[in-house]
PDB file of C-alpha atoms in Angstrom:
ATOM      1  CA  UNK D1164     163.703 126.860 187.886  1.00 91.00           C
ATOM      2  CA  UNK D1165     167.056 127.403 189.713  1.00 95.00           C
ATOM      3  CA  UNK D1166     167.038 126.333 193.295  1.00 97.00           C
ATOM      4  CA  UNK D1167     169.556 127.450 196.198  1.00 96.00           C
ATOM      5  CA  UNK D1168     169.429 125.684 199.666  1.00 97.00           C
ATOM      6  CA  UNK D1169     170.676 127.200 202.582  1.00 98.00           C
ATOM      7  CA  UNK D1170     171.169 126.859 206.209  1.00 98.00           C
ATOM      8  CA  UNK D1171     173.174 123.992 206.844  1.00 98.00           C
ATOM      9  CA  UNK D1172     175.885 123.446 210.063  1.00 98.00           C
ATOM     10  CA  UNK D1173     176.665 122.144 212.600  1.00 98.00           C
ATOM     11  CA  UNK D1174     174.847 121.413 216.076  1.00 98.00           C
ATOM     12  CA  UNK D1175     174.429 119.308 218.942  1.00 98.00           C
ATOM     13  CA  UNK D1176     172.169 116.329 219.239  1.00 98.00           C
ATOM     14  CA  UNK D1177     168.532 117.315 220.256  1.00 98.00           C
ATOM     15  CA  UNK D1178     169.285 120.704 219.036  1.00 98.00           C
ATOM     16  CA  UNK D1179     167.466 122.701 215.798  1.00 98.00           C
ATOM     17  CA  UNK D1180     167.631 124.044 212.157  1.00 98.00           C
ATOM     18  CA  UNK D1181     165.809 125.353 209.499  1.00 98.00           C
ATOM     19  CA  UNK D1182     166.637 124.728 205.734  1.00 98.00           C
ATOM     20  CA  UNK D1183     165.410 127.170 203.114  1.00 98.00           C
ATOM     21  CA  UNK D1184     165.486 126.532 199.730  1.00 97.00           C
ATOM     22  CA  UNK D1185     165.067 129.539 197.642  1.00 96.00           C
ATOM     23  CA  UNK D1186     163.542 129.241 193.940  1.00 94.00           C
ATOM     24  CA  UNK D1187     164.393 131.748 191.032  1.00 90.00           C
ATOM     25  CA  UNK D1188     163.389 131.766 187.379  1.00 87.00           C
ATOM     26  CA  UNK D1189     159.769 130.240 187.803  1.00 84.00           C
ATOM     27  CA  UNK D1190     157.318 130.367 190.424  1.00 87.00           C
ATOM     28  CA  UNK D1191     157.729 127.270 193.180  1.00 88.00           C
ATOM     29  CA  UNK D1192     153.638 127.124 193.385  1.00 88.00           C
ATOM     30  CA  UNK D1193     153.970 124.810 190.166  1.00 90.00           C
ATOM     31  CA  UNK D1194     156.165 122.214 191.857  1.00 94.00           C
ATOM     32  CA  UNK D1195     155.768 119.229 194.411  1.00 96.00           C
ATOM     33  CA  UNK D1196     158.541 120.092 196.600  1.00 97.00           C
ATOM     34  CA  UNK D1197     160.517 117.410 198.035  1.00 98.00           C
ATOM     35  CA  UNK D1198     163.967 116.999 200.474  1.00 98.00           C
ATOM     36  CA  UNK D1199     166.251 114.696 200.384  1.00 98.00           C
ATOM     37  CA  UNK D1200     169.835 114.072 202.283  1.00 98.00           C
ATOM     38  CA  UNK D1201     173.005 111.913 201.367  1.00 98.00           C
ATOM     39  CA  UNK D1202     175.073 111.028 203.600  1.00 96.00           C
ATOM     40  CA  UNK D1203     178.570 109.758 203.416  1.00 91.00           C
ATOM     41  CA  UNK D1204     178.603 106.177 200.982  1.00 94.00           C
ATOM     42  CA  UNK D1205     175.059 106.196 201.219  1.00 96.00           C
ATOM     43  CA  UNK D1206     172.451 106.875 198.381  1.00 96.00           C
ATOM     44  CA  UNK D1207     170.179 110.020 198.051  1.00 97.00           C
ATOM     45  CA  UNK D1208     167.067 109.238 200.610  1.00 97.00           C
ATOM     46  CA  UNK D1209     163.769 110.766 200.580  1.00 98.00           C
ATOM     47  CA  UNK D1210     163.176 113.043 203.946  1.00 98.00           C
ATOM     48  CA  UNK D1211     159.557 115.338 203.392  1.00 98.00           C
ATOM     49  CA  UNK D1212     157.639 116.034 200.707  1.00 98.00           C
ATOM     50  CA  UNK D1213     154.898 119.317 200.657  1.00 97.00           C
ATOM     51  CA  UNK D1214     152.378 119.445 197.449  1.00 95.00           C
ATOM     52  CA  UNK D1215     151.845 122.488 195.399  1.00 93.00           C
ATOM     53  CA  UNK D1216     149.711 124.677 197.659  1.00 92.00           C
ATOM     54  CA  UNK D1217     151.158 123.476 201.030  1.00 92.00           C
ATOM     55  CA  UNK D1218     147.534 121.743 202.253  1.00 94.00           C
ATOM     56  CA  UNK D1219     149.698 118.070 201.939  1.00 97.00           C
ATOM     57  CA  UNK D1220     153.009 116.826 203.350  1.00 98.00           C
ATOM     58  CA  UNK D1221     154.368 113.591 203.852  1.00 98.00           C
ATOM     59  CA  UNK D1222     157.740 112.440 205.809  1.00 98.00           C
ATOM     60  CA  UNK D1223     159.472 109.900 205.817  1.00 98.00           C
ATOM     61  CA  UNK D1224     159.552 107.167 209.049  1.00 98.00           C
ATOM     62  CA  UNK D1225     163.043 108.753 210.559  1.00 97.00           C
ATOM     63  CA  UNK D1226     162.429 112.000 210.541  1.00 98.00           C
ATOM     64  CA  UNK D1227     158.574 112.125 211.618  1.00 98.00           C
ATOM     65  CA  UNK D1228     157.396 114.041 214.247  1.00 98.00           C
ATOM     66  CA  UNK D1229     160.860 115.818 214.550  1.00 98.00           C
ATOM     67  CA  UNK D1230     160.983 117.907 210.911  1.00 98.00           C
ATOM     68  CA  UNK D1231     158.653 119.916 209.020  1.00 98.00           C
ATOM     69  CA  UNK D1232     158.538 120.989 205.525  1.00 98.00           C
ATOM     70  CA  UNK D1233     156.637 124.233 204.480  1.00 98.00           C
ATOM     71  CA  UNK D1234     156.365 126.594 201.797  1.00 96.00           C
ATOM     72  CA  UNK D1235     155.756 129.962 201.219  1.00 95.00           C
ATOM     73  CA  UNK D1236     154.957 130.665 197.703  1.00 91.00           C
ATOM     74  CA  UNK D1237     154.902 134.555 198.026  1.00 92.00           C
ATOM     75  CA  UNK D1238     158.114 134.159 198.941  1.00 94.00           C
ATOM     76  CA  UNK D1239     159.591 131.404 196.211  1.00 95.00           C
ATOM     77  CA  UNK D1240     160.869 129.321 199.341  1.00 97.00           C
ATOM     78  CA  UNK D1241     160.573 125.837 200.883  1.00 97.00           C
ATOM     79  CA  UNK D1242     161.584 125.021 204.023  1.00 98.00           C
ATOM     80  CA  UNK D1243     162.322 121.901 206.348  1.00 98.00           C
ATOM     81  CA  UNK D1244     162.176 122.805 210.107  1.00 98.00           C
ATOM     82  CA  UNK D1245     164.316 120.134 211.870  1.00 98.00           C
ATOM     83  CA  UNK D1246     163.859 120.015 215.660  1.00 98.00           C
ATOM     84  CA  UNK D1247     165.517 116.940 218.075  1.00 98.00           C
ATOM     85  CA  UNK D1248     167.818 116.490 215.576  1.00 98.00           C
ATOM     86  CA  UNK D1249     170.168 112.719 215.862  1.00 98.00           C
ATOM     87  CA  UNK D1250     173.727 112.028 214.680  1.00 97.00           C
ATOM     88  CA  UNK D1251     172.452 109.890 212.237  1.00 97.00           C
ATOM     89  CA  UNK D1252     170.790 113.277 210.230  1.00 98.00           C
ATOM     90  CA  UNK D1253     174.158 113.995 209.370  1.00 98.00           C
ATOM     91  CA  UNK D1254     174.240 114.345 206.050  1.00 98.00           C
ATOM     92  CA  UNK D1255     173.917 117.009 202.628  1.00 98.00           C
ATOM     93  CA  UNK D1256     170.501 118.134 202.555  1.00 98.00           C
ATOM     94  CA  UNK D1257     169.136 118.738 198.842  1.00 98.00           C
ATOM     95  CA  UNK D1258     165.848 120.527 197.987  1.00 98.00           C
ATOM     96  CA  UNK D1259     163.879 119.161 194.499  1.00 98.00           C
ATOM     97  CA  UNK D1260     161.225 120.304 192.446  1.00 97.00           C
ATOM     98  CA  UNK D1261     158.636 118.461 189.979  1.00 96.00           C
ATOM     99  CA  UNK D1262     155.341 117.554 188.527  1.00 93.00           C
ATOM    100  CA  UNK D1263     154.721 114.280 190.486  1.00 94.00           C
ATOM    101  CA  UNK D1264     153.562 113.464 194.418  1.00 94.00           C
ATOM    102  CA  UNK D1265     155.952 110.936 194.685  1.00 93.00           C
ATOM    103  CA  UNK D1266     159.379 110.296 197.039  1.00 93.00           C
ATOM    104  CA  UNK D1267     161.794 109.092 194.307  1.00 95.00           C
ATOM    105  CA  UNK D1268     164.546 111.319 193.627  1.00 95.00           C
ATOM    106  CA  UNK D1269     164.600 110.314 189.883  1.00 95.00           C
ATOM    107  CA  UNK D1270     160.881 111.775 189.388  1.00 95.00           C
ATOM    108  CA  UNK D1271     162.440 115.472 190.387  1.00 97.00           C
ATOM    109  CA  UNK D1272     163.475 117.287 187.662  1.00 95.00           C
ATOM    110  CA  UNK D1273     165.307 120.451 189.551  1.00 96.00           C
ATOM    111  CA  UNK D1274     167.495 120.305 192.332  1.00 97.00           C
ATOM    112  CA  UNK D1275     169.673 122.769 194.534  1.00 95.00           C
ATOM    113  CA  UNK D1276     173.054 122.298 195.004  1.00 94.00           C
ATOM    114  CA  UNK D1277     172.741 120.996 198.769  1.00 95.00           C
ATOM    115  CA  UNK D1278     173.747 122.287 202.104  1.00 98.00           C
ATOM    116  CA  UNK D1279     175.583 120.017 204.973  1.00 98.00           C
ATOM    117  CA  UNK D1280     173.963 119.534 208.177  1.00 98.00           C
ATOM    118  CA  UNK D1281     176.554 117.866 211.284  1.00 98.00           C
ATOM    119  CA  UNK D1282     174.732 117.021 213.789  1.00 98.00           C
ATOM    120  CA  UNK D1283     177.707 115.856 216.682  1.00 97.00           C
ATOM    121  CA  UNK D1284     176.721 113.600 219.461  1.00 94.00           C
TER     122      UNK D1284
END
């Protein structure tokens, strides 16, 4: 599966976007989706999580209660909803797919090529 994240820029502290991470090549309702974000000399950090049919989602501590991941498997897309958004979410957001409900990036087998997010304070 070939994924393609989108929706990245820039925007002020407190304010909103939504990531959408497009799949081609094989249908996304086989997949744990999963983001992620890197940000400048840091390592590749786990940010949400959705299981195959949507019913399950998990975040992690810094980003819960202000994002939301969702899928919509008619449509091949996964997105992350990102409201009250902090200087420190600066960073490249990355969309993943694989077999296992877990947050380690290593356990994703397909990934998207990442979209920035600047969030100035």
């Amino acid at each position: 599966v070939q994924l393609q994240a989108s929706g990245g820029g820039l925007v002020q502290a407190g304010g909103s976007l939504r990531l959408s991470c497009a799949a081609s090549g094989r249908t996304l309702s086989s997949y744990v989706m999963g983001w992620f974000r890197q940000a400048p000399g840091k390592e590749r950090a786990f940010v949400a999580r959705i299981s195959w049919s949507g019913s399950t989602t998990y975040y992690a501590d810094s980003v819960k209660g202000r994002f939301t991941i969702s899928r919509d498997n008619a449509k091949n897309t996964v997105y992350l909803q990102m409201n009250s958004l902090k200087p420190e979410d600066t960073a490249v957001y990355y969309c993943a797919a694989g077999s296992l409900w877990t947050m380690q990036p290593s356990r994703y087998d397909h990934w998207g090529q990442g979209t920035l997010v600047t969030v100035s304070s």
